[in-house]
Coordinates of C-alpha atoms and ligand atoms in Angstrom, one line a residue:
M1 CA 0.0 0.0 -0.1
P2 CA 1.4 3.4 -0.7
S3 CA 2.6 5.4 2.2
A4 CA 0.2 8.3 1.5
L5 CA -2.7 5.9 2.1
R6 CA -1.1 4.3 5.2
L7 CA -0.7 7.8 6.8
A8 CA -4.5 8.5 6.1
D9 CA -5.3 5.2 8.0
P10 CA -7.4 6.5 11.2
R11 CA -6.3 3.8 13.5
V12 CA -2.7 5.3 13.8
P13 CA -2.9 6.6 17.3
I14 CA -3.0 10.2 17.7
P15 CA -1.9 12.4 20.5
D16 CA -4.2 14.0 23.0
V17 CA -3.0 17.4 22.1
H18 CA -3.6 18.2 18.5
P19 CA -0.6 18.9 16.4
P20 CA 0.0 22.7 15.9
Y21 CA -1.5 23.3 12.6
V22 CA -1.6 26.9 12.1
P23 CA -5.0 27.6 10.9
A24 CA -7.4 29.9 10.9
A25 CA -8.1 33.0 12.6
S26 CA -4.3 33.9 12.5
A27 CA -4.0 33.8 8.9
G28 CA -7.4 35.5 8.4
F29 CA -8.5 32.0 6.8
P30 CA -10.6 30.2 9.4
V31 CA -10.0 26.8 7.8
A32 CA -7.9 24.0 9.2
E33 CA -7.2 20.4 8.9
N34 CA -8.9 19.4 12.2
L35 CA -7.8 16.2 13.7
C36 CA -10.8 14.9 15.5
R37 CA -11.7 11.9 17.6
V38 CA -14.5 9.8 16.7
L39 CA -16.9 9.3 19.8
V40 CA -20.0 7.8 18.0
N41 CA -20.3 6.4 14.6
A42 CA -23.6 4.5 14.4
A43 CA -26.5 3.7 11.9
V44 CA -29.6 5.5 12.4
N45 CA -31.5 3.4 9.8
D46 CA -30.7 1.3 6.7
D47 CA -29.1 3.9 4.7
Y48 CA -27.8 6.6 7.0
R49 CA -25.2 6.9 9.8
L50 CA -24.6 9.5 12.6
M51 CA -20.9 10.5 13.4
V52 CA -20.1 12.4 16.6
A53 CA -16.4 13.5 16.8
A54 CA -14.4 15.5 19.5
A55 CA -13.0 18.5 17.6
P56 CA -10.6 21.3 18.1
A57 CA -11.6 24.7 18.6
A58 CA -11.3 25.9 14.9
A59 CA -13.9 23.2 14.0
L60 CA -16.4 24.5 16.6
A61 CA -16.8 27.7 14.7
A62 CA -18.8 26.0 12.0
R63 CA -22.1 27.6 10.9
P64 CA -25.4 26.1 9.6
G65 CA -24.8 25.3 6.0
Q66 CA -21.0 24.9 6.0
F67 CA -19.2 21.7 5.7
F68 CA -16.1 19.9 6.3
H69 CA -14.1 17.9 3.7
L70 CA -13.6 14.6 5.3
A71 CA -10.6 12.2 4.7
C72 CA -12.1 8.6 4.2
P73 CA -10.1 5.8 5.3
P74 CA -9.6 2.7 3.1
S75 CA -12.0 0.0 3.5
G76 CA -12.1 -3.4 1.8
E77 CA -10.8 -3.0 -1.9
D78 CA -11.6 0.7 -1.7
R79 CA -8.9 3.5 -1.5
P80 CA -10.8 6.9 -1.6
F81 CA -8.2 9.3 -2.8
L82 CA -10.2 12.6 -2.6
R83 CA -11.9 13.8 0.5
R84 CA -15.7 13.8 0.5
P85 CA -17.8 16.9 1.5
M86 CA -20.2 16.4 4.5
S87 CA -22.4 19.3 5.9
I88 CA -22.3 20.0 9.5
H89 CA -25.5 18.5 11.2
A90 CA -24.7 19.8 14.6
V91 CA -21.9 21.7 16.6
D92 CA -21.8 21.7 20.2
P93 CA -19.1 23.9 21.6
A94 CA -19.8 23.2 25.1
A95 CA -19.1 19.5 24.6
G96 CA -16.5 20.2 21.9
T97 CA -18.1 18.1 19.3
I98 CA -19.2 18.1 15.6
T99 CA -21.8 15.8 14.2
F100 CA -22.4 14.5 10.7
L101 CA -25.4 12.5 9.3
Y102 CA -24.4 10.8 6.2
K103 CA -25.7 8.1 3.7
V104 CA -23.4 5.4 2.8
Q105 CA -23.1 5.4 -0.9
G106 CA -19.8 4.7 -2.3
A107 CA -16.1 4.2 -1.5
G108 CA -15.7 7.4 0.7
T109 CA -18.7 6.9 2.9
R110 CA -18.3 3.2 3.2
G111 CA -14.8 4.1 4.5
L112 CA -16.4 6.6 7.0
A113 CA -18.7 3.8 8.2
T114 CA -15.7 1.8 9.3
L115 CA -14.5 4.4 11.8
A116 CA -14.9 3.3 15.4
P117 CA -14.9 5.2 18.7
G118 CA -11.3 6.4 19.3
D119 CA -10.4 6.5 15.6
R120 CA -9.3 9.7 14.0
L121 CA -11.4 11.7 11.8
D122 CA -9.5 14.2 9.7
A123 CA -11.9 17.0 8.9
F124 CA -10.7 19.9 6.8
G125 CA -12.8 23.0 7.4
P126 CA -15.2 24.7 8.1
L127 CA -15.7 25.6 4.6
G128 CA -18.2 27.5 2.4
H129 CA -20.9 30.0 2.9
G130 CA -23.7 28.9 5.1
F131 CA -27.3 30.1 5.5
A132 CA -28.2 33.7 6.2
A133 CA -28.2 34.6 9.9
P134 CA -31.3 33.1 11.7
E135 CA -32.3 36.3 13.4
G136 CA -35.3 38.2 12.4
R137 CA -37.0 35.4 10.6
R138 CA -40.6 35.1 11.8
H139 CA -41.6 31.9 9.8
L140 CA -39.2 29.7 8.0
L141 CA -40.3 27.2 5.6
M142 CA -37.7 24.3 5.5
L143 CA -38.0 21.8 2.6
A144 CA -35.7 18.8 3.2
R145 CA -35.6 15.6 1.4
G146 CA -33.2 12.6 2.3
V147 CA -29.6 13.9 3.1
G148 CA -30.9 17.4 2.9
L149 CA -32.2 17.0 6.4
A150 CA -28.6 16.8 7.7
T151 CA -27.7 20.1 6.1
L152 CA -31.0 21.9 6.9
A153 CA -31.6 20.8 10.5
P154 CA -29.0 23.1 12.2
Q155 CA -30.4 26.1 10.4
A156 CA -34.0 25.2 11.4
E157 CA -32.7 24.9 15.0
A158 CA -30.9 28.3 14.8
V159 CA -34.2 30.0 13.5
A160 CA -36.1 28.4 16.4
A161 CA -33.5 29.3 19.0
A162 CA -33.7 33.0 17.6
G163 CA -37.4 33.2 18.5
G164 CA -38.5 32.3 14.8
R165 CA -41.2 29.8 13.9
V166 CA -40.3 27.1 11.8
T167 CA -42.2 24.6 9.6
A168 CA -40.2 21.8 8.5
V169 CA -41.2 19.4 5.6
L170 CA -39.4 16.2 5.9
S171 CA -39.5 14.2 2.8
A172 CA -38.1 10.7 2.3
R173 CA -38.6 7.5 0.5
A174 CA -40.2 5.5 3.4
R175 CA -41.2 6.5 7.0
D176 CA -38.2 4.7 8.5
L177 CA -35.8 7.0 6.6
V178 CA -37.1 10.2 8.0
M179 CA -34.5 11.7 10.5
A180 CA -34.2 14.5 12.8
E181 CA -38.0 14.7 13.4
D182 CA -37.5 14.4 17.1
R183 CA -34.7 17.0 17.3
L184 CA -36.7 19.4 15.3
A185 CA -39.9 18.9 17.2
A186 CA -37.8 19.2 20.6
C187 CA -36.7 22.8 19.5
G188 CA -40.2 23.8 18.6
C189 CA -40.3 23.3 15.0
D190 CA -43.5 22.1 13.4
T191 CA -42.8 19.0 11.5
L192 CA -44.6 17.6 8.4
V193 CA -43.5 14.2 7.3
V194 CA -44.0 13.2 3.7
T195 CA -43.1 9.9 2.1
D196 CA -43.1 8.2 -1.4
T197 CA -44.6 5.0 0.1
D198 CA -47.9 7.0 1.2
G199 CA -47.9 9.2 -1.7
T200 CA -47.8 12.3 0.3
S201 CA -44.4 13.6 -1.0
A202 CA -45.7 14.2 -4.5
V203 CA -45.0 17.9 -5.3
E204 CA -48.6 19.1 -6.2
A205 CA -50.0 17.6 -3.0
L206 CA -47.2 19.3 -1.1
R207 CA -47.7 22.7 -2.8
A208 CA -51.4 22.7 -1.8
R209 CA -50.6 21.9 1.9
I210 CA -47.8 24.4 2.0
A211 CA -49.9 27.2 0.4
A212 CA -52.7 26.4 2.9
I213 CA -50.2 27.0 5.9
H214 CA -48.9 30.2 4.1
A215 CA -52.4 31.6 3.9
E216 CA -52.8 31.2 7.8
R217 CA -49.3 32.1 9.0
P218 CA -47.3 33.7 6.1
F219 CA -43.7 32.5 5.6
D220 CA -40.8 35.1 5.3
A221 CA -38.0 32.9 4.2
I222 CA -37.4 29.3 2.6
V223 CA -34.5 26.9 2.7
T224 CA -34.2 23.7 0.9
C225 CA -31.8 20.9 0.2
G226 CA -31.7 17.4 -1.0
S227 CA -34.2 17.5 -4.1
D228 CA -34.3 19.0 -7.3
R229 CA -38.1 18.9 -7.2
L230 CA -38.3 20.4 -3.9
M231 CA -35.7 23.2 -5.1
R232 CA -38.2 24.0 -8.0
L233 CA -41.2 24.1 -5.7
A234 CA -39.2 26.4 -3.3
R235 CA -38.4 28.6 -6.0
D236 CA -42.0 28.8 -7.0
F237 CA -42.9 29.8 -3.5
A238 CA -40.1 32.3 -3.3
R239 CA -41.2 34.1 -6.3
A240 CA -45.0 34.0 -5.6
W241 CA -44.6 35.1 -2.0
G242 CA -41.8 37.7 -2.7
V243 CA -39.6 36.1 0.1
P244 CA -36.0 35.2 0.2
G245 CA -35.2 31.5 -0.5
E246 CA -31.7 29.7 0.0
V247 CA -30.7 26.2 -1.5
A248 CA -27.8 24.0 -0.3
L249 CA -26.5 22.4 -3.3
E250 CA -24.6 19.2 -3.4
Q251 CA -22.1 18.6 -6.0
H252 CA -19.0 16.2 -6.4
M253 CA -15.9 18.2 -5.5
A254 CA -12.2 17.7 -5.4
C255 CA -10.3 20.5 -3.5
A256 CA -13.2 22.3 -1.8
V257 CA -11.3 25.6 -1.6
G258 CA -12.2 26.9 -5.1
L259 CA -8.9 26.0 -7.0
C260 CA -9.7 22.9 -9.1
H261 CA -13.2 24.2 -10.4
A262 CA -14.6 20.6 -10.3
C263 CA -17.9 21.7 -8.7
V264 CA -18.9 24.6 -11.1
R265 CA -22.6 25.1 -11.9
P266 CA -24.4 27.6 -13.8
F267 CA -26.6 30.1 -12.1
V268 CA -28.9 32.7 -13.8
D269 CA -29.3 36.2 -12.2
A270 CA -32.6 38.2 -12.1
A271 CA -31.3 39.9 -15.5
G272 CA -31.1 36.6 -17.1
E273 CA -27.1 36.5 -17.1
T274 CA -25.6 33.1 -16.7
S275 CA -22.7 32.8 -14.6
Y276 CA -20.6 29.7 -13.4
R277 CA -20.0 29.5 -9.7
R278 CA -18.0 27.0 -7.5
V279 CA -20.3 25.2 -5.1
C280 CA -17.6 24.6 -2.8
W281 CA -16.3 28.3 -2.6
D282 CA -19.2 30.4 -3.6
G283 CA -21.8 28.4 -1.8
P284 CA -22.8 25.8 -1.1
V285 CA -25.8 27.8 0.0
F286 CA -26.9 29.9 -2.8
P287 CA -29.9 32.4 -3.3
I288 CA -32.7 30.0 -4.8
E289 CA -33.5 32.5 -7.5
E290 CA -30.3 32.1 -9.1
A291 CA -29.8 28.4 -8.9
T292 CA -30.5 26.1 -11.7
S293 CA -32.0 22.8 -11.4
W294 CA -30.8 19.7 -13.3
S295 CA -34.2 19.7 -15.4
I296 CA -34.4 23.4 -16.3
Ligands
FAD301 C1 -21.4 20.6 0.4 C2 -22.0 19.1 0.6 C3 -22.5 18.8 1.7 C4 -22.9 17.4 1.7 N1 -23.3 17.0 2.9 C5 -23.8 15.7 3.1 C6 -24.3 15.3 4.3 O1 -24.3 15.9 5.2 N2 -24.6 13.8 4.3 C7 -24.4 13.0 3.3 O2 -24.8 12.0 3.3 N3 -24.0 13.5 2.0 C8 -23.6 14.8 1.9 N4 -23.1 15.2 0.8 C9 -22.9 14.5 -0.3 C10 -21.7 13.6 -0.1 O3 -20.5 14.3 -0.2 C11 -21.5 12.4 -1.1 O4 -22.6 11.6 -0.8 C12 -20.4 11.7 -1.0 O5 -19.3 12.4 -1.6 C13 -20.4 10.3 -1.7 O6 -19.2 9.7 -1.7 P1 -18.9 8.3 -1.9 O7 -17.5 8.0 -2.0 O8 -19.5 7.5 -0.5 O9 -19.9 7.9 -3.0 P2 -19.3 7.9 -4.6 O10 -18.4 6.7 -4.8 O11 -18.7 9.3 -4.8 O12 -20.6 7.9 -5.2 C14 -21.9 8.2 -4.7 C15 -23.0 8.2 -5.9 O13 -22.6 9.4 -6.7 C16 -22.5 8.8 -8.1 N5 -21.5 9.6 -8.6 C17 -20.2 9.5 -8.4 N6 -19.5 10.5 -8.9 C18 -20.5 11.2 -9.6 C19 -20.4 12.5 -10.4 N7 -19.3 13.2 -10.8 N8 -21.5 13.0 -10.8 C20 -22.8 12.5 -10.4 N9 -22.7 11.3 -9.7 C21 -21.6 10.8 -9.4 C22 -22.2 7.4 -7.8 O14 -22.4 6.7 -9.0 C23 -22.8 6.9 -6.7 O15 -24.3 6.6 -7.0 C24 -22.8 16.6 0.7 C25 -22.1 17.0 -0.5 C26 -21.6 18.5 -0.4 C27 -21.1 19.0 -1.9

C-alpha cells in the first residue's frame, strides 16, 4: 500500500494534544485540517449513519450550511483518494463536538462507516458559505429531502433558537428513513413528514398543503436541500410570495477550496445573465432565485 494511504489510516494513534496546525483565525483564513476523535459512529437506519467527533476549537466555529471535507479511510478494496464533503449536522461548542449525518453510498462513505470510537477523523474546514443569519426570521419554511435533512436541521434549530417559527417538511422514500424529526420537534419546529410510500411527497400535493399553511401564517423565508423537485417548488414559492429563498447544493468536488473548479454549476441572475460558480467556495448555499435545477 502506498505510504500516503497508510498515513491516512485513522487507526494510527493520535496524541491528545492536536498537532500545531496553524489555521485559521491567525491567517485570516478560518479553515484548518482538524484532527478529531470519533466518539460515536452508528447506524440510524438502513441508509444513514450519525457520527459525533470531539473536535478542536477551529472546527467548532462551523455555521449551519457550512461543511467539512472529510478524509475517508480505506476499507475493503476501496482506497478513496479524494476527501468527501459533508455538511455540519450539529456543533456543540460546550461539549467540543461536531456531528455528521451521512448516507453510505460509495467508497468514501463506506470508509467513513468503518470508523470506530477512538479513531481519528481528519476534517478539513469549516468550508463554504452557510445560510443567512437566523435572527429576524418570523416563519421559516424548510423543505428537506433525504440527506438534505442533515444540512438543514441546524439552520431550523438556529431560527427556532432566535425566536422564529419553523415549519419543517421532511420528505423521504419511506417513514423509516425520516430523520431528525424528534430533534426538530424538541426545538419547537412544526414538522410535516411526507413519504413516497404513502404518496404524500408528490409535489403538487405538497404545494397545496404548504400554500394552506402560508395563507394562515405567512412564511418570510425558505431553505431547501436534497431534492431538485423541492428546489423548484421552493423557487415557485419564493417568487410567488416575494420572500428570500436559499438552497444548499450538493456537487461532487475535489479540492473544496475553489481551486480545481470541479464543482462549477451554472447560475442565472435576475437579469437573465448566466454565470458559473463553484459550489465549494461560492456556496454551497446560494440564493434560490439564481440556482438552476438539473431539469430546467
Ligand atoms: C457541500 C456538501 C455537503 C454534503 N453533505 C452531506 C451530508 O451531510 N450527508 C451526506 O450523506 N452527504 C452529503 N453530501 C454528499 C456527499 O458528499 C456524497 O454523498 C459523498 O461524496 C459520496 O461519496 P462516496 O465515495 O461514498 O460515493 P461516490 O462513490 O462518490 O458515489 C456516490 C454516488 O454518486 C454517483 N457519482 C459519483 N461521481 C459522480 C459524479 N461526478 N456525478 C454524479 N454522480 C456521481 C455514484 O455513481 C454513486 O451513486 C454533501 C455534498 C456536498 C457537496
